[in-house]
mmCIF file of C-alpha atoms in Angstrom:
data_model
loop_
_atom_site.group_PDB
_atom_site.id
_atom_site.type_symbol
_atom_site.label_atom_id
_atom_site.label_comp_id
_atom_site.label_asym_id
_atom_site.label_seq_id
_atom_site.Cartn_x
_atom_site.Cartn_y
_atom_site.Cartn_z
ATOM 1 C CA MET A 27 -0.074 -0.308 -0.041
ATOM 2 C CA LYS A 28 2.671 2.308 0.942
ATOM 3 C CA THR A 29 4.612 1.730 -2.502
ATOM 4 C CA LEU A 30 1.002 2.159 -4.455
ATOM 5 C CA LEU A 31 0.904 5.675 -2.318
ATOM 6 C CA LEU A 32 4.268 6.538 -3.022
ATOM 7 C CA LEU A 33 4.116 5.958 -7.099
ATOM 8 C CA ALA A 34 0.450 8.050 -6.872
ATOM 9 C CA GLY A 35 2.792 10.535 -5.432
ATOM 10 C CA MET A 36 5.416 10.696 -7.787
ATOM 11 C CA LEU A 37 2.936 10.932 -10.560
ATOM 12 C CA THR A 38 1.197 13.548 -9.158
ATOM 13 C CA ALA A 39 4.290 15.659 -8.755
ATOM 14 C CA ILE A 40 5.602 14.918 -12.214
ATOM 15 C CA VAL A 41 2.307 15.361 -13.809
ATOM 16 C CA SER A 42 2.575 19.234 -11.850
ATOM 17 C CA VAL A 43 6.041 19.965 -13.185
ATOM 18 C CA ALA A 44 5.252 18.427 -16.756
ATOM 19 C CA SER A 45 1.753 20.836 -16.505
ATOM 20 C CA ALA A 46 4.418 24.288 -15.038
ATOM 21 C CA GLN A 47 6.541 23.486 -18.150
ATOM 22 C CA THR A 48 4.082 23.827 -20.536
ATOM 23 C CA SER A 49 2.610 26.525 -19.295
ATOM 24 C CA THR A 50 5.851 28.413 -18.714
ATOM 25 C CA ALA A 51 6.675 27.201 -22.623
ATOM 26 C CA SER A 52 3.098 28.948 -24.153
ATOM 27 C CA THR A 53 3.743 32.057 -22.089
ATOM 28 C CA ASP A 54 7.380 32.178 -23.642
ATOM 29 C CA THR A 55 5.854 31.937 -27.420
ATOM 30 C CA LEU A 56 2.793 34.212 -26.306
ATOM 31 C CA SER A 57 5.447 36.715 -25.863
ATOM 32 C CA THR A 58 7.459 36.085 -28.981
ATOM 33 C CA LEU A 59 4.505 36.714 -31.295
ATOM 34 C CA VAL A 60 3.067 39.465 -28.933
ATOM 35 C CA GLY A 61 3.983 43.160 -30.523
ATOM 36 C CA LYS A 62 3.534 44.360 -34.434
ATOM 37 C CA TRP A 63 4.270 42.287 -37.462
ATOM 38 C CA THR A 64 4.310 43.901 -41.180
ATOM 39 C CA GLY A 65 3.820 41.869 -44.473
ATOM 40 C CA THR A 66 2.002 40.479 -47.972
ATOM 41 C CA TYR A 67 -0.769 38.320 -48.565
ATOM 42 C CA ASP A 68 -0.821 36.634 -52.173
ATOM 43 C CA GLY A 69 -3.642 34.030 -53.896
ATOM 44 C CA ASP A 70 -6.766 35.092 -54.934
ATOM 45 C CA ASP A 71 -6.133 38.715 -53.552
ATOM 46 C CA SER A 72 -3.295 40.410 -52.478
ATOM 47 C CA GLY A 73 -1.700 43.444 -50.570
ATOM 48 C CA ASN A 74 0.145 44.698 -47.947
ATOM 49 C CA PHE A 75 -0.930 44.661 -44.031
ATOM 50 C CA GLU A 76 0.009 44.570 -40.757
ATOM 51 C CA LEU A 77 -0.971 41.997 -37.799
ATOM 52 C CA ILE A 78 -0.640 43.478 -34.116
ATOM 53 C CA LEU A 79 -0.911 40.909 -31.497
ATOM 54 C CA ASN A 80 -1.951 41.699 -27.794
ATOM 55 C CA ARG A 81 -1.797 39.352 -24.571
ATOM 56 C CA GLU A 82 -4.300 39.588 -22.474
ATOM 57 C CA SER A 83 -3.467 36.857 -19.332
ATOM 58 C CA ASN A 84 -3.148 34.106 -21.392
ATOM 59 C CA LYS A 85 -4.982 34.919 -24.531
ATOM 60 C CA LEU A 86 -4.106 35.953 -27.467
ATOM 61 C CA THR A 87 -6.289 39.535 -29.115
ATOM 62 C CA GLY A 88 -5.527 42.083 -32.062
ATOM 63 C CA GLN A 89 -6.139 43.628 -35.193
ATOM 64 C CA VAL A 90 -5.559 42.880 -38.543
ATOM 65 C CA VAL A 91 -4.560 46.685 -40.833
ATOM 66 C CA MET A 92 -5.049 46.247 -44.051
ATOM 67 C CA LEU A 93 -2.506 48.574 -45.988
ATOM 68 C CA PRO A 94 -4.107 49.445 -49.176
ATOM 69 C CA LEU A 95 -1.983 51.616 -52.299
ATOM 70 C CA ASP A 96 -4.172 54.625 -51.367
ATOM 71 C CA GLY A 97 -2.225 54.881 -48.536
ATOM 72 C CA ASN A 98 -5.113 54.530 -46.110
ATOM 73 C CA ARG A 99 -5.544 52.301 -43.365
ATOM 74 C CA TYR A 100 -7.895 50.100 -41.854
ATOM 75 C CA PRO A 101 -8.055 48.350 -38.634
ATOM 76 C CA ILE A 102 -9.849 45.572 -38.307
ATOM 77 C CA ASN A 103 -10.654 43.735 -34.765
ATOM 78 C CA LEU A 104 -9.669 39.839 -34.481
ATOM 79 C CA LYS A 105 -12.277 37.902 -33.939
ATOM 80 C CA SER A 106 -10.315 35.258 -31.951
ATOM 81 C CA ALA A 107 -6.724 34.335 -32.006
ATOM 82 C CA SER A 108 -5.017 31.319 -30.372
ATOM 83 C CA TRP A 109 -1.611 29.701 -30.318
ATOM 84 C CA GLN A 110 -1.626 25.956 -30.184
ATOM 85 C CA ASP A 111 0.672 23.227 -31.047
ATOM 86 C CA GLY A 112 3.354 25.840 -32.500
ATOM 87 C CA LYS A 113 0.685 26.989 -34.881
ATOM 88 C CA LEU A 114 -1.387 30.230 -35.068
ATOM 89 C CA SER A 115 -4.941 30.327 -35.935
ATOM 90 C CA ALA A 116 -7.049 33.928 -36.189
ATOM 91 C CA SER A 117 -9.980 35.218 -37.500
ATOM 92 C CA TYR A 118 -11.691 38.547 -38.376
ATOM 93 C CA THR A 119 -14.660 39.765 -40.482
ATOM 94 C CA ASP A 120 -14.210 41.363 -43.661
ATOM 95 C CA PRO A 121 -16.208 44.704 -43.243
ATOM 96 C CA SER A 122 -16.424 45.087 -47.084
ATOM 97 C CA ALA A 123 -17.756 41.704 -47.530
ATOM 98 C CA GLY A 124 -19.251 40.615 -44.110
ATOM 99 C CA ASN A 125 -17.240 37.159 -44.622
ATOM 100 C CA ASP A 126 -14.857 35.724 -42.331
ATOM 101 C CA VAL A 127 -11.120 35.286 -43.306
ATOM 102 C CA ASN A 128 -9.654 32.518 -41.794
ATOM 103 C CA PHE A 129 -5.740 32.316 -41.335
ATOM 104 C CA SER A 130 -3.057 30.292 -39.941
ATOM 105 C CA GLY A 131 0.791 29.922 -39.907
ATOM 106 C CA GLN A 132 3.349 29.476 -38.047
ATOM 107 C CA LEU A 133 7.038 31.103 -36.853
ATOM 108 C CA ALA A 134 9.388 30.664 -40.360
ATOM 109 C CA ASP A 135 12.455 32.185 -39.783
ATOM 110 C CA PRO A 136 12.868 35.478 -40.147
ATOM 111 C CA GLY A 137 9.419 35.793 -39.028
ATOM 112 C CA MET A 138 5.938 34.456 -39.732
ATOM 113 C CA LYS A 139 4.174 32.715 -42.667
ATOM 114 C CA GLY A 140 1.131 30.855 -43.293
ATOM 115 C CA THR A 141 -2.341 30.612 -45.485
ATOM 116 C CA TRP A 142 -5.683 32.363 -45.249
ATOM 117 C CA LYS A 143 -9.049 31.160 -46.476
ATOM 118 C CA ALA A 144 -12.313 33.316 -47.208
ATOM 119 C CA ASN A 145 -16.099 33.014 -48.648
ATOM 120 C CA GLY A 146 -15.934 29.584 -47.048
ATOM 121 C CA GLY A 147 -12.579 28.693 -48.647
ATOM 122 C CA GLN A 148 -13.536 29.975 -52.429
ATOM 123 C CA ALA A 149 -10.985 32.244 -51.753
ATOM 124 C CA SER A 150 -7.642 31.435 -50.178
ATOM 125 C CA GLY A 151 -4.148 32.713 -50.634
ATOM 126 C CA THR A 152 -0.574 32.298 -48.507
ATOM 127 C CA TRP A 153 0.582 35.383 -46.407
ATOM 128 C CA GLN A 154 4.457 36.227 -44.616
ATOM 129 C CA LEU A 155 5.224 38.360 -41.789
ATOM 130 C CA ARG A 156 8.215 40.103 -40.339
ATOM 131 C CA ARG A 157 8.559 41.801 -36.988
ATOM 132 C CA ALA A 158 8.197 45.112 -37.443
ATOM 133 C CA ASP A 159 9.091 46.679 -33.860
ATOM 134 C CA LYS A 160 11.580 44.984 -32.492
#
């Protein structure tokens, strides 16, 4: 019985340490992601944009800022943003068309890159970003 209790105690300690390490890693990664990124998107549509990521507790929030050639800036709040298993997933609603735009990607030297889909997958393409604030 003592062996069983000792084994259960050791298992609990191992799980607690592993959970703490996972928590720290995701907090560290969130710190890496937070800030201003600038880049391009291509595919069925193309252009320049910024991605501004903020951290509130352990949750990502932010904006996509569209940068058309006319020099104006069009900020759009993210509906959702998450970092899980080394992948950024986020979405926003295109104010001109009312459709959701979903994008996902990962860190890739020297920045981030990934794919986007809009109109239920009828429009798609790729994007790439570089850190703009460090």
